[in-house]
Short mmCIF file of N, CA and C in Angstrom, two decimals:
data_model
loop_
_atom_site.label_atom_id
_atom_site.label_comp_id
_atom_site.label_asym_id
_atom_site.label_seq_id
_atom_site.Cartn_x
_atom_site.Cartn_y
_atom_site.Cartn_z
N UNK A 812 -209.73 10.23 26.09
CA UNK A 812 -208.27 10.14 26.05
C UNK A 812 -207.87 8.74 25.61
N UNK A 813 -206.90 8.40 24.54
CA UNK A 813 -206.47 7.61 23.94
C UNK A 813 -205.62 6.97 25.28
N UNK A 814 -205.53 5.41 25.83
CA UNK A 814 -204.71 4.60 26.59
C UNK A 814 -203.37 4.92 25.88
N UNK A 815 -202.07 4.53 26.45
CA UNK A 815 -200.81 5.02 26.01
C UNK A 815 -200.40 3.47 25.00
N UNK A 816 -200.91 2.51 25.98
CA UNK A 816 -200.77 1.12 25.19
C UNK A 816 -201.19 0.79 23.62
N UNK A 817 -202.68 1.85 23.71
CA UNK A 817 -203.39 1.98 22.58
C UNK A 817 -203.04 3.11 21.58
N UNK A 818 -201.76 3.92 21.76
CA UNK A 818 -201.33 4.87 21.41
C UNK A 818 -199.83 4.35 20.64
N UNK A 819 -199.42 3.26 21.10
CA UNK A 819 -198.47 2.39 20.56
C UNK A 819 -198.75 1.34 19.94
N UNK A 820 -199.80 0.80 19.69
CA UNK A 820 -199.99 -0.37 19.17
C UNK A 820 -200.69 0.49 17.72
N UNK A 821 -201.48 1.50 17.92
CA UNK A 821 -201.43 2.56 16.86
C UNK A 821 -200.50 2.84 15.55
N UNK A 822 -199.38 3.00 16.81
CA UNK A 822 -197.95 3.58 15.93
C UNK A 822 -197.35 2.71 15.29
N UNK A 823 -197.35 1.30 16.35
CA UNK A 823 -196.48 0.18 15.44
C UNK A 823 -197.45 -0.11 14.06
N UNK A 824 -198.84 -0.39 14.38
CA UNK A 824 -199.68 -0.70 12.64
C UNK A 824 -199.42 -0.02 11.98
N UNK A 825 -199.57 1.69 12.11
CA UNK A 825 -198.99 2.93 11.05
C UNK A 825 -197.44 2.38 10.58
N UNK A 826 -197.12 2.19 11.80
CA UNK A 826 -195.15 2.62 11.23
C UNK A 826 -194.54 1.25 10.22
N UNK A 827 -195.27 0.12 10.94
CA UNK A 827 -194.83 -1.72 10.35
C UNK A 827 -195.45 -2.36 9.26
N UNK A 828 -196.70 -1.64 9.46
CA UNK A 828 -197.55 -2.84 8.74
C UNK A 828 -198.76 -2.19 7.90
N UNK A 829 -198.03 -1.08 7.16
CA UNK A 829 -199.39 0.31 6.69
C UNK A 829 -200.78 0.25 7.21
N UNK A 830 -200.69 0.26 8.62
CA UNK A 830 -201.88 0.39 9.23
C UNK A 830 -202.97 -0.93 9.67
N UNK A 831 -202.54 -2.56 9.21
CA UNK A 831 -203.22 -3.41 8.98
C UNK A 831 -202.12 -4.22 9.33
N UNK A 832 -202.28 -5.04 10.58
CA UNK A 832 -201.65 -6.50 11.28
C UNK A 832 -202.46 -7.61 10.72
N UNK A 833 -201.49 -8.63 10.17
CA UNK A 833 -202.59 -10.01 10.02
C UNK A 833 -201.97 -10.85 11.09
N UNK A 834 -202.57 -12.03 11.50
CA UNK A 834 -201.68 -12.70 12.22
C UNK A 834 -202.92 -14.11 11.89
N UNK A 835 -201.37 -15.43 11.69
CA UNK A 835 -202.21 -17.06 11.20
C UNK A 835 -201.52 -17.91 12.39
N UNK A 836 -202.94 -18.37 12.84
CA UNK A 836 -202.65 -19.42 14.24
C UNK A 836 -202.38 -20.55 13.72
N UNK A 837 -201.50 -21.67 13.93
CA UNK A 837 -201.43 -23.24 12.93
C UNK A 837 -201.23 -23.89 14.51
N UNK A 838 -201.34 -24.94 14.41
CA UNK A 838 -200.94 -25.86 15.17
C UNK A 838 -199.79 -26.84 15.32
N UNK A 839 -199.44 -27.50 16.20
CA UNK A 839 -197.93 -27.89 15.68
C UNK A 839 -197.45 -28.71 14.63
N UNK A 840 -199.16 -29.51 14.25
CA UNK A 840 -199.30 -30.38 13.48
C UNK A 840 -199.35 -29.23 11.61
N UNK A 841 -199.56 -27.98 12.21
CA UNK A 841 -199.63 -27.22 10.76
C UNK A 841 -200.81 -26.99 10.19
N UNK A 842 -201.94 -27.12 11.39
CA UNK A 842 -203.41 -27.51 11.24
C UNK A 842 -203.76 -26.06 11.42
N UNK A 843 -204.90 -25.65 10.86
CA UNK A 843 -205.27 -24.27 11.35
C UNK A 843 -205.92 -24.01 12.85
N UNK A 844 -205.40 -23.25 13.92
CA UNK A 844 -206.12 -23.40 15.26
C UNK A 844 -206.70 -22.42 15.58
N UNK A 845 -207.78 -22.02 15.39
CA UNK A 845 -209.42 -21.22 15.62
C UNK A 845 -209.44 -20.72 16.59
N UNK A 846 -209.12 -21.91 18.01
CA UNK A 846 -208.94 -21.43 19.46
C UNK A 846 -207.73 -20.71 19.53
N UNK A 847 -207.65 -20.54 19.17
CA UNK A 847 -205.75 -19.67 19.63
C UNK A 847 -205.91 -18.33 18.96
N UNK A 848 -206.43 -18.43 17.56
CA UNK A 848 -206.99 -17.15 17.15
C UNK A 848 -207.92 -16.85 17.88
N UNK A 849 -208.94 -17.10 18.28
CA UNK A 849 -210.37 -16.48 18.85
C UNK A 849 -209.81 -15.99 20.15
N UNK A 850 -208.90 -16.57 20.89
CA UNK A 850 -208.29 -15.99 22.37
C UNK A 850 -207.62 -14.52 22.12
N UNK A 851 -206.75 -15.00 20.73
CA UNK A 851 -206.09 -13.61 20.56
C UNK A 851 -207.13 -12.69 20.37
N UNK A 852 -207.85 -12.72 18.93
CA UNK A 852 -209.02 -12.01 18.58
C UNK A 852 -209.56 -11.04 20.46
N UNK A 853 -209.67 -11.89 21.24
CA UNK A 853 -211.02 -11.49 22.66
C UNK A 853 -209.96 -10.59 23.35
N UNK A 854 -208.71 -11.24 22.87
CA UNK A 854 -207.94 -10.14 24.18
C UNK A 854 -207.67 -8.71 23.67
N UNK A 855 -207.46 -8.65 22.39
CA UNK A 855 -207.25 -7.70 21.88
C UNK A 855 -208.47 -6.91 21.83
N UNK A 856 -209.69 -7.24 22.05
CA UNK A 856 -211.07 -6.68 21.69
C UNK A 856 -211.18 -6.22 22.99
N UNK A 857 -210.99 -7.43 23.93
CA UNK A 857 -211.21 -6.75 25.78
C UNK A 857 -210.18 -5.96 25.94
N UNK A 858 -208.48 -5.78 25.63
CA UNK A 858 -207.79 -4.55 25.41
C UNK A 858 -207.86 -3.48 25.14
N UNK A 859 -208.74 -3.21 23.99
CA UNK A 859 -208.99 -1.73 23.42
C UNK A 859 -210.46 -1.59 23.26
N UNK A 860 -211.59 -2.36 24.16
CA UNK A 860 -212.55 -2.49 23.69
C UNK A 860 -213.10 -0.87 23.41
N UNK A 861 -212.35 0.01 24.02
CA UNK A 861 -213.12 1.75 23.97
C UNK A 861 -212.84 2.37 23.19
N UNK A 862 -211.83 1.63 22.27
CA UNK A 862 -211.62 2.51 21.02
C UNK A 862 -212.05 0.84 19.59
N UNK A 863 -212.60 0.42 20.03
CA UNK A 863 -213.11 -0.65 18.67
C UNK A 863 -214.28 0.14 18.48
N UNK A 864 -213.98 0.53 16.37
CA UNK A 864 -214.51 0.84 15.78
C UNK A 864 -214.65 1.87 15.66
N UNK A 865 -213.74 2.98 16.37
CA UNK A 865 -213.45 4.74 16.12
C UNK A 865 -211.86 4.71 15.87
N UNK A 866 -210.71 4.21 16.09
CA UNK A 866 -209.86 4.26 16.14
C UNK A 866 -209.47 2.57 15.85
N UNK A 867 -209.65 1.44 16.08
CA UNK A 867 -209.09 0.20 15.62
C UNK A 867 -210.15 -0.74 15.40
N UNK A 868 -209.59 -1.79 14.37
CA UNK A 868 -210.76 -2.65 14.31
C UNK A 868 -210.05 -4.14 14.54
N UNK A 869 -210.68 -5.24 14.93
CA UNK A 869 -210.72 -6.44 15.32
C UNK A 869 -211.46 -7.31 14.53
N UNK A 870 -210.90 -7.99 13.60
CA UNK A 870 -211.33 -9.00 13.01
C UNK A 870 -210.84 -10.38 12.82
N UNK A 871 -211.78 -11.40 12.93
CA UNK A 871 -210.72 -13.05 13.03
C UNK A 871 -211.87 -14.02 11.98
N UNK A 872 -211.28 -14.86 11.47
CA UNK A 872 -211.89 -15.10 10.34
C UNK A 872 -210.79 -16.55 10.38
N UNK A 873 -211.79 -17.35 10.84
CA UNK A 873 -211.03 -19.20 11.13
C UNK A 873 -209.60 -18.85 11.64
N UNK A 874 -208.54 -19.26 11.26
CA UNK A 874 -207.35 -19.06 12.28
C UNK A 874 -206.47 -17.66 12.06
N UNK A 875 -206.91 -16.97 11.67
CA UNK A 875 -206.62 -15.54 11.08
C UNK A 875 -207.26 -14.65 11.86
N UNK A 876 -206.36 -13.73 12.23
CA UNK A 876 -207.09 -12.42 12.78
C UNK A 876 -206.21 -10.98 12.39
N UNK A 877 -207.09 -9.96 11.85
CA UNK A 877 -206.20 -8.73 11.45
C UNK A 877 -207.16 -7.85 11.96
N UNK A 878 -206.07 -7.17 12.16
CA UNK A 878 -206.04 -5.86 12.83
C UNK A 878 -205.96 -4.39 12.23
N UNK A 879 -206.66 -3.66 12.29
CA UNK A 879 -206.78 -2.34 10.99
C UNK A 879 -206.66 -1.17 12.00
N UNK A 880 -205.93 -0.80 11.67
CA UNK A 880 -205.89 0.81 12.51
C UNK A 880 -206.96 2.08 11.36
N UNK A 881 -207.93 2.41 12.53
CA UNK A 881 -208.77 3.29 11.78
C UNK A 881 -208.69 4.98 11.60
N UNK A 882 -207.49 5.29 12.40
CA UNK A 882 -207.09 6.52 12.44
C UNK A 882 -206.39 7.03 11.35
N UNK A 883 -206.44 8.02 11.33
CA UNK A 883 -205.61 8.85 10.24
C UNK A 883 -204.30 8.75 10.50
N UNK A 884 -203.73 9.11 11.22
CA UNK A 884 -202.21 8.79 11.94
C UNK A 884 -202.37 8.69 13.69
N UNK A 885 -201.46 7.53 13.75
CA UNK A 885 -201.77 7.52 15.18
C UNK A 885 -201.16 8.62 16.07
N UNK A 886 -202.00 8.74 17.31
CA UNK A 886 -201.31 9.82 17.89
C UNK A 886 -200.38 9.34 18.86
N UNK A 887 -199.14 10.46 18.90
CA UNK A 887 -198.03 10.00 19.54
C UNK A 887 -197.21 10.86 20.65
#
């Protein structure tokens, strides 16, 4: 059974962002910040860790992290 949290965060990638969230960590200085991505990156991975890689994927790549919804349409 799909979490309800994970059933909305589904819907918003389908409905906002054709299925694929990016998100860029900077610092105040405008610097790229790695740690701030990698925190986001872990929470989101320890969030849905039961559906990474059947239904969503988690990727972070230096201060960048996107998010891919792997479903066909999310369920709602």
């Amino acid at each position: 059974m799909v979490d309800s949290s994970l059933t909305r965060f589904l819907a918003y990638l389908e409905q906002h962002c054709a299925g694929v969230d990016r998100s860029e960590f900077t610092t105040a200085e405008g610097q790229p910040d790695t740690a701030a991505a990698r925190a986001y990156a872990e929470q989101l991975r320890d969030r849905f860790a039961d559906s990474l890689g059947d239904l969503i994927d988690v990727e972070q790549r230096v201060n960048v992290v996107r998010v891919t919804s792997l479903a066909q349409a999310a369920p709602v």
